[in-house]
Short mmCIF file of C-alpha atoms and ligand atoms in Angstrom, two decimals:
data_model
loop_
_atom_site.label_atom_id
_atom_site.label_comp_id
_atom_site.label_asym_id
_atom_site.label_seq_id
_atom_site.Cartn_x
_atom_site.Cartn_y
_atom_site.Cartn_z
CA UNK L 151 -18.53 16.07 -17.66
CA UNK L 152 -19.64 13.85 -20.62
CA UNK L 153 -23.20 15.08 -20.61
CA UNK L 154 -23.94 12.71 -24.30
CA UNK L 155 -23.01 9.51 -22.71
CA UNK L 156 -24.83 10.34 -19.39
CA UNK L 157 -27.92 10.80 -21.39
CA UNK L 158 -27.73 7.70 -23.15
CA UNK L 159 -27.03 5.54 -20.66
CA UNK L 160 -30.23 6.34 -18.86
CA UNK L 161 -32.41 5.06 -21.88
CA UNK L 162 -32.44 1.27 -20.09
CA UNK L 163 -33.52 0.57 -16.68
CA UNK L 164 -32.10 -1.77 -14.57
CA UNK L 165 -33.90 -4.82 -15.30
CA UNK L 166 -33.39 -4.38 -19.09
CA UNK L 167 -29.69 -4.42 -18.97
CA UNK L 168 -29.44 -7.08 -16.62
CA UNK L 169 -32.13 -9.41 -18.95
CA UNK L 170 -30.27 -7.94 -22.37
CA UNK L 171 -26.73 -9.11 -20.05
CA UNK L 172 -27.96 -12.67 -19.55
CA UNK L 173 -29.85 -13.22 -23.21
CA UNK L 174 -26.07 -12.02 -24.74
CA UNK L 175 -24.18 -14.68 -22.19
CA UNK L 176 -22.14 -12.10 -20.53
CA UNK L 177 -19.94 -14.17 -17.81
CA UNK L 178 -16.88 -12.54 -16.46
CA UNK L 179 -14.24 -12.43 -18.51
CA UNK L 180 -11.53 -12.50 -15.86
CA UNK L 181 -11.09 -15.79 -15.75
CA UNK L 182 -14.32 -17.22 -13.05
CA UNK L 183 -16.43 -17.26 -15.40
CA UNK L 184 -19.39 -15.85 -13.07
CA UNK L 185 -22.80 -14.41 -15.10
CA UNK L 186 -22.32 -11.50 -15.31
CA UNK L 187 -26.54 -10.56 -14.84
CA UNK L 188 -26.28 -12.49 -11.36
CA UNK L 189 -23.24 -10.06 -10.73
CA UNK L 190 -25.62 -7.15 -11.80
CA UNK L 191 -28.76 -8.13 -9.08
CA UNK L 192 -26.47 -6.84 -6.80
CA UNK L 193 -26.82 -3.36 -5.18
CA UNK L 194 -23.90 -1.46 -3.86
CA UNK L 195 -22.50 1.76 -3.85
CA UNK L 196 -19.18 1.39 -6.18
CA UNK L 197 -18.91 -0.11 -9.48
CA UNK L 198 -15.31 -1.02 -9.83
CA UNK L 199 -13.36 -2.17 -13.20
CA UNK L 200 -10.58 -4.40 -12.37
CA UNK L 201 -8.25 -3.07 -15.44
CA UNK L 202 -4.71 -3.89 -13.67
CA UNK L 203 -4.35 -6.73 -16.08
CA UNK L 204 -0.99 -7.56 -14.26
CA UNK L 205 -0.29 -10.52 -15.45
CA UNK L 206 2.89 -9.86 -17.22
CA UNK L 207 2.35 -11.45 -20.88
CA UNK L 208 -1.14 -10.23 -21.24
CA UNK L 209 -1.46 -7.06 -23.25
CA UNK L 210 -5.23 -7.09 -24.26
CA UNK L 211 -7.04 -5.16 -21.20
CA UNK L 212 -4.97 -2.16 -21.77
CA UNK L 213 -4.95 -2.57 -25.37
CA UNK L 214 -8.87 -2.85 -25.71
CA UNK L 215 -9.29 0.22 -23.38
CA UNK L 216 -7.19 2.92 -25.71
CA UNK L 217 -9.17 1.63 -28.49
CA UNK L 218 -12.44 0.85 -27.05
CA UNK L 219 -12.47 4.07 -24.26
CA UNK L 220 -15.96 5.24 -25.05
CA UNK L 221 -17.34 1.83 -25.12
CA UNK L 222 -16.32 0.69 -21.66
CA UNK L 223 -17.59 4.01 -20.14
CA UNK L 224 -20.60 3.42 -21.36
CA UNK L 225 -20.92 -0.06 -20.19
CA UNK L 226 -19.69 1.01 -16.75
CA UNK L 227 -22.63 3.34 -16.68
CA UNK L 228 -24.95 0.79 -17.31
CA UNK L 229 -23.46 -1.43 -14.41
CA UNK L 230 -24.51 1.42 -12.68
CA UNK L 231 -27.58 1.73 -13.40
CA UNK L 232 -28.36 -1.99 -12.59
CA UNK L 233 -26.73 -1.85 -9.33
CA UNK L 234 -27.54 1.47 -8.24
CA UNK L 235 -24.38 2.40 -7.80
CA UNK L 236 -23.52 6.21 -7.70
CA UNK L 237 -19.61 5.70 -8.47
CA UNK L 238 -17.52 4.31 -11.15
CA UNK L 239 -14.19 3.22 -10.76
CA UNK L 240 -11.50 2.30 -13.89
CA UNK L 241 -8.63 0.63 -11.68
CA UNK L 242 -5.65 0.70 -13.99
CA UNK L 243 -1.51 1.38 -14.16
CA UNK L 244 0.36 4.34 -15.26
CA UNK L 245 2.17 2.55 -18.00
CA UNK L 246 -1.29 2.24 -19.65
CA UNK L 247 -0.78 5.89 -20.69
CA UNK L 248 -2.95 5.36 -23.91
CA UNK L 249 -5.54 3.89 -22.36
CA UNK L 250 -5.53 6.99 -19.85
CA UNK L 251 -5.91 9.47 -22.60
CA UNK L 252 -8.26 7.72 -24.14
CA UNK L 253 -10.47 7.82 -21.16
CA UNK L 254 -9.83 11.06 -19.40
CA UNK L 255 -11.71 12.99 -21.25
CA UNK L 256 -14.86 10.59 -21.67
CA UNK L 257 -15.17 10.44 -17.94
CA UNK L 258 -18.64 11.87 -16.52
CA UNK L 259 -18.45 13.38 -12.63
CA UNK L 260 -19.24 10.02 -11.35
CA UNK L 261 -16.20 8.09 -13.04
CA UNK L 262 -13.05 8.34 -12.07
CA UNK L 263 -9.94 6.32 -12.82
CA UNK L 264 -8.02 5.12 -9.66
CA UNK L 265 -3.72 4.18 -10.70
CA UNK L 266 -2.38 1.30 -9.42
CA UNK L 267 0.99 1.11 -8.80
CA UNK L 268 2.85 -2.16 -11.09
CA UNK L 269 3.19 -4.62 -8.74
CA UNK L 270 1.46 -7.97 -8.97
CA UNK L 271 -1.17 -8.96 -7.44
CA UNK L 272 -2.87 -5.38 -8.17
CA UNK L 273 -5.43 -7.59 -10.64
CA UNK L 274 -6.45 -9.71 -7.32
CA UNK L 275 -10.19 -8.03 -7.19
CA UNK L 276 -9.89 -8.23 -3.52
CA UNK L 277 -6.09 -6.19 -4.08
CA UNK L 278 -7.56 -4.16 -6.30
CA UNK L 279 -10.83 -2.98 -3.92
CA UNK L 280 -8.54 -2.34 -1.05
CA UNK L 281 -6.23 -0.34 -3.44
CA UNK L 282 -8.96 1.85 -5.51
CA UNK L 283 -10.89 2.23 -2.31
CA UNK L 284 -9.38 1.44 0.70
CA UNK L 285 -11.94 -0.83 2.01
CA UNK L 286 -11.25 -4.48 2.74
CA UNK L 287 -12.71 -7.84 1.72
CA UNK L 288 -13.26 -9.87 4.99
CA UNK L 289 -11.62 -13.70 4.12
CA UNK L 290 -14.12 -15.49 2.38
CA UNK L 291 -16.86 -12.63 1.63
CA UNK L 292 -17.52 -11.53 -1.91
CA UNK L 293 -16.71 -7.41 -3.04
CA UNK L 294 -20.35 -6.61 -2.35
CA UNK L 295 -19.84 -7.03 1.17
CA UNK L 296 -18.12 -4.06 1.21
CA UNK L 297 -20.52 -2.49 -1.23
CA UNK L 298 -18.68 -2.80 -4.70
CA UNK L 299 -19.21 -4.98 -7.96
CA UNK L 300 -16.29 -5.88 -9.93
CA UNK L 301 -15.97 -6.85 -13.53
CA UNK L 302 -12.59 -6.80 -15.83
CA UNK L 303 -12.32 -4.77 -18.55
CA UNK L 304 -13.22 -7.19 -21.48
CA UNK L 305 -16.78 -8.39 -19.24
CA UNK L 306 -17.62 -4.39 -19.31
CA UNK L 307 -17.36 -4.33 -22.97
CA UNK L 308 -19.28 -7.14 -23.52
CA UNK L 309 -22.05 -5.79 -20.96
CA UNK L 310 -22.23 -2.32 -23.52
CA UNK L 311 -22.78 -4.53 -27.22
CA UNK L 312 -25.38 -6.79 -25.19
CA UNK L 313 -27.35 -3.30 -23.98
CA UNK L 314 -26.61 -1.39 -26.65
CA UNK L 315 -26.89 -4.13 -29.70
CA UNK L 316 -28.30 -7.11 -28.01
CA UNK L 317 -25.41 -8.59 -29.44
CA UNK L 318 -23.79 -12.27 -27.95
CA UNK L 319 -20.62 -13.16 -26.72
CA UNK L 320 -19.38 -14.60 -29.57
CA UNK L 321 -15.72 -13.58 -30.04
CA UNK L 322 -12.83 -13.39 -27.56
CA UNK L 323 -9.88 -11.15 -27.23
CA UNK L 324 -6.83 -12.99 -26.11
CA UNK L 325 -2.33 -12.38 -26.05
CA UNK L 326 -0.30 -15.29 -27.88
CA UNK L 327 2.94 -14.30 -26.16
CA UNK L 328 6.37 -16.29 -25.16
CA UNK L 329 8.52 -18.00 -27.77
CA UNK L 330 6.10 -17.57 -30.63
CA UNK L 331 6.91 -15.96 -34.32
CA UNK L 332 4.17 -12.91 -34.08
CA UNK L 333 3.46 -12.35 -30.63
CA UNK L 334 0.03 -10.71 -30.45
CA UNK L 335 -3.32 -9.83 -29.25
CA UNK L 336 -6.14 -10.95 -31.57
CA UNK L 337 -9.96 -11.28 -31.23
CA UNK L 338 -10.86 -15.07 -32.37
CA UNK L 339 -14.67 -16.81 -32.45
CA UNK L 340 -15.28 -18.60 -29.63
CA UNK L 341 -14.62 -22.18 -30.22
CA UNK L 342 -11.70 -21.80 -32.36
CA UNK L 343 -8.84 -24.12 -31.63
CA UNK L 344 -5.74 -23.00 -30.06
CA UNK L 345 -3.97 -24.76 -32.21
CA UNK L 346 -5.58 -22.09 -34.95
CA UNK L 347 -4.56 -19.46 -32.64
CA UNK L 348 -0.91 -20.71 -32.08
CA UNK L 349 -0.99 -20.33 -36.33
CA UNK L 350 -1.94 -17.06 -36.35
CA UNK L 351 0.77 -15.97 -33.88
CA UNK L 352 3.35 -17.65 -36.47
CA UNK L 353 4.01 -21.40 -34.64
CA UNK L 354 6.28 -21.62 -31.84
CA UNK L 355 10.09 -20.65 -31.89
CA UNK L 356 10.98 -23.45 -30.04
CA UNK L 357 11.25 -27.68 -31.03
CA UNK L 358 9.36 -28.96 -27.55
CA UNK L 359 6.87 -26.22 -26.82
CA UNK L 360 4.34 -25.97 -23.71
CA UNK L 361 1.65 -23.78 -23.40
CA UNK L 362 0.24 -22.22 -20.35
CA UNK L 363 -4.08 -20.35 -20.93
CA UNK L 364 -3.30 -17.62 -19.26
CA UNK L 365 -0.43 -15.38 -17.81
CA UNK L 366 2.81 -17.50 -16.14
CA UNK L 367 1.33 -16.78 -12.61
CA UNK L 368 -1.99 -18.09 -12.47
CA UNK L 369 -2.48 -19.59 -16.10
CA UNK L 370 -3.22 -23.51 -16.03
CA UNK L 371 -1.27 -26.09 -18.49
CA UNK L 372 -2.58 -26.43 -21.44
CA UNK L 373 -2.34 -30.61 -22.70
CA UNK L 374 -3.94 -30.31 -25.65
CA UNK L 375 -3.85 -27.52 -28.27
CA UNK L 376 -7.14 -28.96 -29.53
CA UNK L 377 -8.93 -27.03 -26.40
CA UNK L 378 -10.82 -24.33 -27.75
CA UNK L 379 -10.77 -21.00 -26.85
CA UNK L 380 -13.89 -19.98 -24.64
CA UNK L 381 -15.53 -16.80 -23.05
CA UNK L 382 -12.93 -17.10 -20.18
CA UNK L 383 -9.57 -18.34 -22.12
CA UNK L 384 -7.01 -15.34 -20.82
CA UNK L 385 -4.51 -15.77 -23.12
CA UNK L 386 -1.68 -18.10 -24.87
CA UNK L 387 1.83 -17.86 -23.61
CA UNK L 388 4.17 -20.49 -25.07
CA UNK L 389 7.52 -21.36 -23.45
CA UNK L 390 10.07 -24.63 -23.89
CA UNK L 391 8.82 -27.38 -22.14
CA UNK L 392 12.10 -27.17 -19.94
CA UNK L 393 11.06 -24.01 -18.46
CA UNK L 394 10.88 -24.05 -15.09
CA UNK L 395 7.10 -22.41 -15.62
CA UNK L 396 6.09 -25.39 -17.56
CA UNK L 397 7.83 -28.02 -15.17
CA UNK L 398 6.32 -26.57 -12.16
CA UNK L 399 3.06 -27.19 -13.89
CA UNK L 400 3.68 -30.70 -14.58
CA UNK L 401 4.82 -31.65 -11.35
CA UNK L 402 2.17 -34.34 -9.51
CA UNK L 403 0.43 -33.95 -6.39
CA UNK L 404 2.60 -36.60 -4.90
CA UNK L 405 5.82 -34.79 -5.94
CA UNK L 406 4.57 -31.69 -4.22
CA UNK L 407 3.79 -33.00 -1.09
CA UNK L 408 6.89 -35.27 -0.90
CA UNK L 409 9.21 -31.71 -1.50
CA UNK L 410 7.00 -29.86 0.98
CA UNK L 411 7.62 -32.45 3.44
CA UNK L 412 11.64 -32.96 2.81
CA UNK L 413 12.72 -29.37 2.54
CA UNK L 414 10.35 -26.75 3.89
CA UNK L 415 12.26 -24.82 6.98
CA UNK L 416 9.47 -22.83 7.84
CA UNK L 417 11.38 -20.03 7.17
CA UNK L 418 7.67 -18.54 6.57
CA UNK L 419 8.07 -16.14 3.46
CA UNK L 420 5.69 -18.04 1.91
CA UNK L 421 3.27 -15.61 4.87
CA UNK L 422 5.01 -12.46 4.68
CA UNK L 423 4.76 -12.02 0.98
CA UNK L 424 0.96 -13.71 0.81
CA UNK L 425 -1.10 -10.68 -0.48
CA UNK L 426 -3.97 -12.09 1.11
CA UNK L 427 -2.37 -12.60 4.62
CA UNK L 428 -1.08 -9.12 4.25
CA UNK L 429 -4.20 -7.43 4.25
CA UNK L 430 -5.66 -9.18 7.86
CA UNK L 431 -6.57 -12.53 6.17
CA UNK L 432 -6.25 -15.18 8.62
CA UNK L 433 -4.29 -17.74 5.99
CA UNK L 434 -0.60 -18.54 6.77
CA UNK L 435 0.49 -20.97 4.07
CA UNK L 436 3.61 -21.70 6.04
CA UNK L 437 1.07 -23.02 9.20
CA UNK L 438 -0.69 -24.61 6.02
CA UNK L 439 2.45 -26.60 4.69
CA UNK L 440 3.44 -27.56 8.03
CA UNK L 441 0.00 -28.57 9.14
CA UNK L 442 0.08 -31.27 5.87
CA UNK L 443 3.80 -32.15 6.58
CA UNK L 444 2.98 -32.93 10.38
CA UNK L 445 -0.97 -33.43 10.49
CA UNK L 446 -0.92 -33.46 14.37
CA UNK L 447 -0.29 -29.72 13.46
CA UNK L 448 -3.60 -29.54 12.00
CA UNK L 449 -6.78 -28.07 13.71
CA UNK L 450 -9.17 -27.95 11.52
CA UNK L 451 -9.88 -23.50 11.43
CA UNK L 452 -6.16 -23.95 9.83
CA UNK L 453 -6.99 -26.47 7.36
CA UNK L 454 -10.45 -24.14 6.51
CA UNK L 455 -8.41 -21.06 6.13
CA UNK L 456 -7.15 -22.63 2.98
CA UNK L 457 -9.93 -21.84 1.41
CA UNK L 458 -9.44 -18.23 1.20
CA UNK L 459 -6.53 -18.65 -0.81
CA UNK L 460 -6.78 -17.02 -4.19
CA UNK L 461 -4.39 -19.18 -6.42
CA UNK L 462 -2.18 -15.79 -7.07
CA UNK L 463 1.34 -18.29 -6.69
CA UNK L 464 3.10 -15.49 -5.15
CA UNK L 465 3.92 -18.10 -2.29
CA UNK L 466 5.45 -20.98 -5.10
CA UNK L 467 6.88 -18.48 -7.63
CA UNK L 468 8.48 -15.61 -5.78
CA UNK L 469 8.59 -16.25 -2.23
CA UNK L 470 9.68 -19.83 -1.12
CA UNK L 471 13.56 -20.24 -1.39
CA UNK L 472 13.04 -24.02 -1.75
CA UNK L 473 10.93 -25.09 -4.53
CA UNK L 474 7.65 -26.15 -2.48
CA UNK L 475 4.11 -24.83 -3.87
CA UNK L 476 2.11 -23.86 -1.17
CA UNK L 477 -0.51 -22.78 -3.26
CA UNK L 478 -0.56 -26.40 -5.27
CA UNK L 479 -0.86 -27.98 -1.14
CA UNK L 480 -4.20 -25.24 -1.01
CA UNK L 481 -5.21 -26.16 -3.99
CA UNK L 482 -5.60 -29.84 -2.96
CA UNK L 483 -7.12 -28.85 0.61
CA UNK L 484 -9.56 -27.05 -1.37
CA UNK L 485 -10.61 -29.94 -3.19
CA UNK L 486 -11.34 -32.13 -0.40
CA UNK L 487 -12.68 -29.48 1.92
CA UNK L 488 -15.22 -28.38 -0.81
CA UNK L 489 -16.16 -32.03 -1.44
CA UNK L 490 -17.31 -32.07 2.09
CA UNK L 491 -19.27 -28.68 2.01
CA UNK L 492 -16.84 -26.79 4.65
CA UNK L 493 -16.89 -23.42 4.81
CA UNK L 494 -14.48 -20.69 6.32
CA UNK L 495 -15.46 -18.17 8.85
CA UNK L 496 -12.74 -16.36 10.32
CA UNK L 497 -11.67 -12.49 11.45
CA UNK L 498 -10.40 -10.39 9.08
CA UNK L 499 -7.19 -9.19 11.33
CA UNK L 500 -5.41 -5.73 11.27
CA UNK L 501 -3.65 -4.99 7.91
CA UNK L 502 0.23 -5.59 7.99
CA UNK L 503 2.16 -1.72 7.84
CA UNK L 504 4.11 -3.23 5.22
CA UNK L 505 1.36 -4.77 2.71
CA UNK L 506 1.73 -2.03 0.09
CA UNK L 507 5.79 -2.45 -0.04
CA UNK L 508 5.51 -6.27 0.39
CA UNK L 509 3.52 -6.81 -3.26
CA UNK L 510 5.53 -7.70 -6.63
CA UNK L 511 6.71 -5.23 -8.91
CA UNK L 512 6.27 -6.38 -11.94
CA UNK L 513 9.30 -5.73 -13.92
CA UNK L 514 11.34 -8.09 -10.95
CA UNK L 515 8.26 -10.71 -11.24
CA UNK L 516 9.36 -10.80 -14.80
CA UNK L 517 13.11 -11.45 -14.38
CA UNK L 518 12.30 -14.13 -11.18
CA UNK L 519 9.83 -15.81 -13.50
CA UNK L 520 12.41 -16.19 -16.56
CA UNK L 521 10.76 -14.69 -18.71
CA UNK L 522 12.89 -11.27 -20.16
CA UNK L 523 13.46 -13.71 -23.70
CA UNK L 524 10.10 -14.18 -23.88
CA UNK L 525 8.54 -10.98 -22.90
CA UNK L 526 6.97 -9.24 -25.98
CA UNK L 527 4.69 -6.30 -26.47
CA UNK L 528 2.14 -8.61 -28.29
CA UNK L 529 0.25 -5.59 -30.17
CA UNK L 530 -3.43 -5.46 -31.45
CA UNK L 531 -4.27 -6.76 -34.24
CA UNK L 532 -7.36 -5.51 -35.79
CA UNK L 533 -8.18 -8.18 -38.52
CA UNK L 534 -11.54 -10.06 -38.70
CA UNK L 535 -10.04 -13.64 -37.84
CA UNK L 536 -12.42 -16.12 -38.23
CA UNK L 537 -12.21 -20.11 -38.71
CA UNK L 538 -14.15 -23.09 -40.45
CA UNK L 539 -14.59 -25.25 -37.41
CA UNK L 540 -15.78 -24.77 -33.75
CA UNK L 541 -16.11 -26.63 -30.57
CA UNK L 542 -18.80 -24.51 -28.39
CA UNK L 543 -18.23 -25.59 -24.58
CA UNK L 544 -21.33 -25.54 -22.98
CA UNK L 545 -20.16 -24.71 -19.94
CA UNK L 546 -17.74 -21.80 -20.21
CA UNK L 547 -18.96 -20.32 -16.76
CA UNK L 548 -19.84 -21.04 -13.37
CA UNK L 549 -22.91 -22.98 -12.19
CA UNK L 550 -25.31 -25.52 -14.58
CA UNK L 551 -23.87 -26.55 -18.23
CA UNK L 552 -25.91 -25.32 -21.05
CA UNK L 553 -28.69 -27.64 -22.51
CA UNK L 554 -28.59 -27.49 -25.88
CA UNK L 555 -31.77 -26.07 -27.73
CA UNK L 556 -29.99 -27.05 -31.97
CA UNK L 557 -30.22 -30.36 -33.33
CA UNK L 558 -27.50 -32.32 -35.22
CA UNK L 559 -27.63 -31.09 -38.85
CA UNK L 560 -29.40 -28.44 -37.76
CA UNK L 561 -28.11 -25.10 -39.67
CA UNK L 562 -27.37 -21.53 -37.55
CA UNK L 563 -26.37 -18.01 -38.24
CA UNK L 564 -23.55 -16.59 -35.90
CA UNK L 565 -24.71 -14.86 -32.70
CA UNK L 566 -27.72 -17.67 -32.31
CA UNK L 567 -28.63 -19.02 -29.29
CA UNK L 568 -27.33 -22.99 -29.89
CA UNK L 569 -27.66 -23.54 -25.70
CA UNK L 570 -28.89 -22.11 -22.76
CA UNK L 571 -29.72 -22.86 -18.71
CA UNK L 572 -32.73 -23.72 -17.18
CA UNK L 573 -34.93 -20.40 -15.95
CA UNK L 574 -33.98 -19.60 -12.74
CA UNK L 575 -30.68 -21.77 -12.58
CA UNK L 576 -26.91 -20.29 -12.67
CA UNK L 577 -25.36 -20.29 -15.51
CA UNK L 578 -25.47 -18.02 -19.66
CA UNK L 579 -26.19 -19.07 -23.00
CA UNK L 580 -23.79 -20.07 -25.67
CA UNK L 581 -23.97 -18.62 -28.90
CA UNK L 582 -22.61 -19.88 -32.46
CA UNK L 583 -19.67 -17.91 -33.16
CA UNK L 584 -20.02 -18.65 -37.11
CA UNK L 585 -22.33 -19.26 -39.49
CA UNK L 586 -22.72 -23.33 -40.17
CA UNK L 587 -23.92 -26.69 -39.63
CA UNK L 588 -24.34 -28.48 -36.46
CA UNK L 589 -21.84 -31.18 -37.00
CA UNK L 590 -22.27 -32.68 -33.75
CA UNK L 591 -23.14 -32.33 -29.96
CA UNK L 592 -21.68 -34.01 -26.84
CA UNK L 593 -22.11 -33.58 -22.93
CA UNK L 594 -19.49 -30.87 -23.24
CA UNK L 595 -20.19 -29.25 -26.48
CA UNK L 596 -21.35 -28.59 -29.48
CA UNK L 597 -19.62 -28.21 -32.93
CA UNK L 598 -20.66 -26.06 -35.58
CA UNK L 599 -18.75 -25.87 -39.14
CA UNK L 600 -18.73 -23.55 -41.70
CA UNK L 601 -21.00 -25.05 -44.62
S1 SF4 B 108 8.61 -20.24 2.05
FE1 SF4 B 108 8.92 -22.43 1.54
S2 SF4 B 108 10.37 -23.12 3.07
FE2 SF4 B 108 9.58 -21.19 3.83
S3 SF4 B 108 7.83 -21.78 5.14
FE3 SF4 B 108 7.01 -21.38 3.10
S4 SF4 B 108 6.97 -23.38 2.11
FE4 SF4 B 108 8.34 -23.57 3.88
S1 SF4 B 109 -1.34 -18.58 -3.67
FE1 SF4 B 109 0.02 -18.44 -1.92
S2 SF4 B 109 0.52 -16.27 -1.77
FE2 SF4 B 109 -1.30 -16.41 -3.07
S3 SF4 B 109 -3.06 -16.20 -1.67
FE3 SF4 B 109 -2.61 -18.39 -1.83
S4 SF4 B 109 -1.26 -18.82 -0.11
FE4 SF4 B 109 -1.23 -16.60 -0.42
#
């Protein structure tokens, strides 16, 4: 036992961590973008760190861990403390063997590490809660309805520099991977251009490039390389346009609902390989595709159950022999059902015997996606990147935008408050990432250059 660290930790109470959380602008880092203070009000009895990271082109949640190890369990003790939990849990894979010496030995009594096996979708929190501790997630309930808090790796760290240094979120770790010259993982300011990025990782390989934030499962297109990089960007994985990754992305809602309806055969992989379904969830994307094909199929608990879909694309890139997206037909039933407030309420059903054989290994997942040219190892870099120009978002999380509290012209000092929410309302403060001007401020953002 790691008596140092447990001694440490208890120097804040609850309430400061969660207040030091929210004045750094903690959200999670996973992607949702949810504050990561709200996440803290909660108390439970597990604090769980979703470190599967599988994904296959992402490299920086195992990376950061090996080199970062005393950091996150220290910020995973604070969790504790502000939810009152009484375990710790680092959910991560074997093949992160640095990582896992780099932790063992920091771990107190009331940490331990939980291995995953390497299939995908181990990184789905509700996966990875039913993996690490065998309870399940009813359809539509959040983790702390079985008693556990969840944040990814990168959110943890970010939770120990706000405690420990009161210091913002101001940079971002992210993977450049896919047909780039220097595929790697490199910590940016927020707000930098990932067209600065794509520099840094050498330019593309290829003439017609597209680019996918993210991994090639759940990562959205990218249009414009002028986006910036924000608190939740998970990564940059460039592939030829012709790749079936980035035409499946480009496809329009009409096309996908026009190839549901010609060629699906209900053959109903798309349900046996759902992760969801196969841990009692009610959805059945095959009864979901058939219900928009033929509406008279349609009651509306089917429709509703869409909602519990998690976007993993298991159902459009591995299991449907025919091209159709189920998960882009949920995706649009999501959209209108949320526009007219529904909510699901359904059972959560036995789990299938099968679930734990029936999820993605990932080595296979890389092969079915196309991707063994463009897999790389994408190694951390340790240099101080840093840029002349950035485009703040001021909404990089869920709930309100940011109000800005800088004026045009108005010069700041990196790790300043430039916008925050309303008292009381969700949402975090943004920070400036660099030291410079206010060069101008929008509805969506603010930009700050070096000067
Ligand atoms: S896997 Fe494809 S063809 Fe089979 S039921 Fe699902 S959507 Fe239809
Ligand atoms: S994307 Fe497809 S496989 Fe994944 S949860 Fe949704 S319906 Fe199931």
């Amino acid at each position: 036992m790691n008596t140092a660290m447990t001694a440490e930790h208890v120097l804040y109470d609850a309430q400061t961590i969660r207040d030091r959380v929210r004045a750094a602008g903690v959200v999670g880092a996973g992607g949702a973008g949810f504050p990561a203070h709200v996440k803290l009000q909660a108390q439970v009895d597990t604090f769980l760190v979703n470190a599967a990271e599988c994904e296959p082109m992402l490299k920086v949640d195992q990376q950061l861990m090996a080199v970062q190890a005393a950091r996150l369990v220290r910020g995973v003790q604070y969790a504790m403390t502000a939810t009152g939990a009484n375990a710790g849990i680092i959910a991560l894979k074997e093949k992160y063997q640095k990582a896992i010496n780099a932790l063992t030995p920091l771990l107190p009594a009331n940490i331990r590490l939980h291995i995953l096996p390497d299939v995908y979708p181990a990184g789905d929190e509700v996966l990875t809660i039913w993996m690490a501790t065998g309870r399940r997630v009813p359809p539509a309930a959040l983790p702390v309805s079985v008693g556990v808090v969840v944040n990814n790796v990168q959110t943890v760290l970010n939770i120990a520099r706000a405690v420990e240094q009161q210091y913002p979120v101001t940079r971002r770790t992210l993977t450049v991977n896919g047909a780039v010259a220097r595929p790697l993982t490199l910590s940016v300011p927020i707000g930098m251009s990932l067209r600065e990025v794509l520099t840094l990782a050498g330019g593309a390989t290829v003439d017609d490039p597209g680019f996918i934030n993210g991994g090639p499962m759940m990562g959205g297109l990218i249009t414009s390389l002028d986006t910036p990089v924000s608190k939740t960007t998970g990564g940059l994985l460039v592939l030829p346009k012709s790749h079936a990754l980035i035409q499946r992305r480009m496809q329009d809602e009409r096309t996908v609902l026009s190839v549901a309806k010609t060629v699906c055969e209900q053959c109903r992989l798309c349900t046996d390989l759902c992760p969801r379904h196969l841990i009692g969830h009610e959805l059945s994307p095959h009864l979901l595709v058939r219900a928009v094909n033929y509406q008279q199929a349609a009651t509306p608990q089917l429709l509703l159950t869409a909602l519990t879909c998690s976007e993993c694309n298991v159902c459009e890139s591995v299991a449907c022999p025919v091209g159709i997206s189920p998960m882009r037909i949920n995706r649009m039933l999501k959209r209108e059902l949320r526009a007219l407030n529904h909510r699901y309420e359904g059972p959560l059903n036995p789990e299938d015997e099968m679930a734990k054989y029936r999820l993605i290994p990932v080595k296979r997942l890389i092969t079915k996606l196309g991707l063994s040219d463009w897999y790389h190892d994408a190694p951390l870099s340790e240099a101080d990147y840093t840029t002349d120009e950035t485009t703040l978002l001021l909404r990089q999380h869920i709930g309100a935008s940011a109000i800005p509290c800088v004026q045009k012209g108005e010069r700041v000092v990196r790790g300043q408050c430039v916008a925050d929410v309303p008292e009381g309302a969700l949402g975090a403060p943004v920070h400036a990432s660099i030291d410079g001007l206010v060069s101008e401020i929008t509805g969506q953002s603010i930009t700050v250059i070096r000067g």
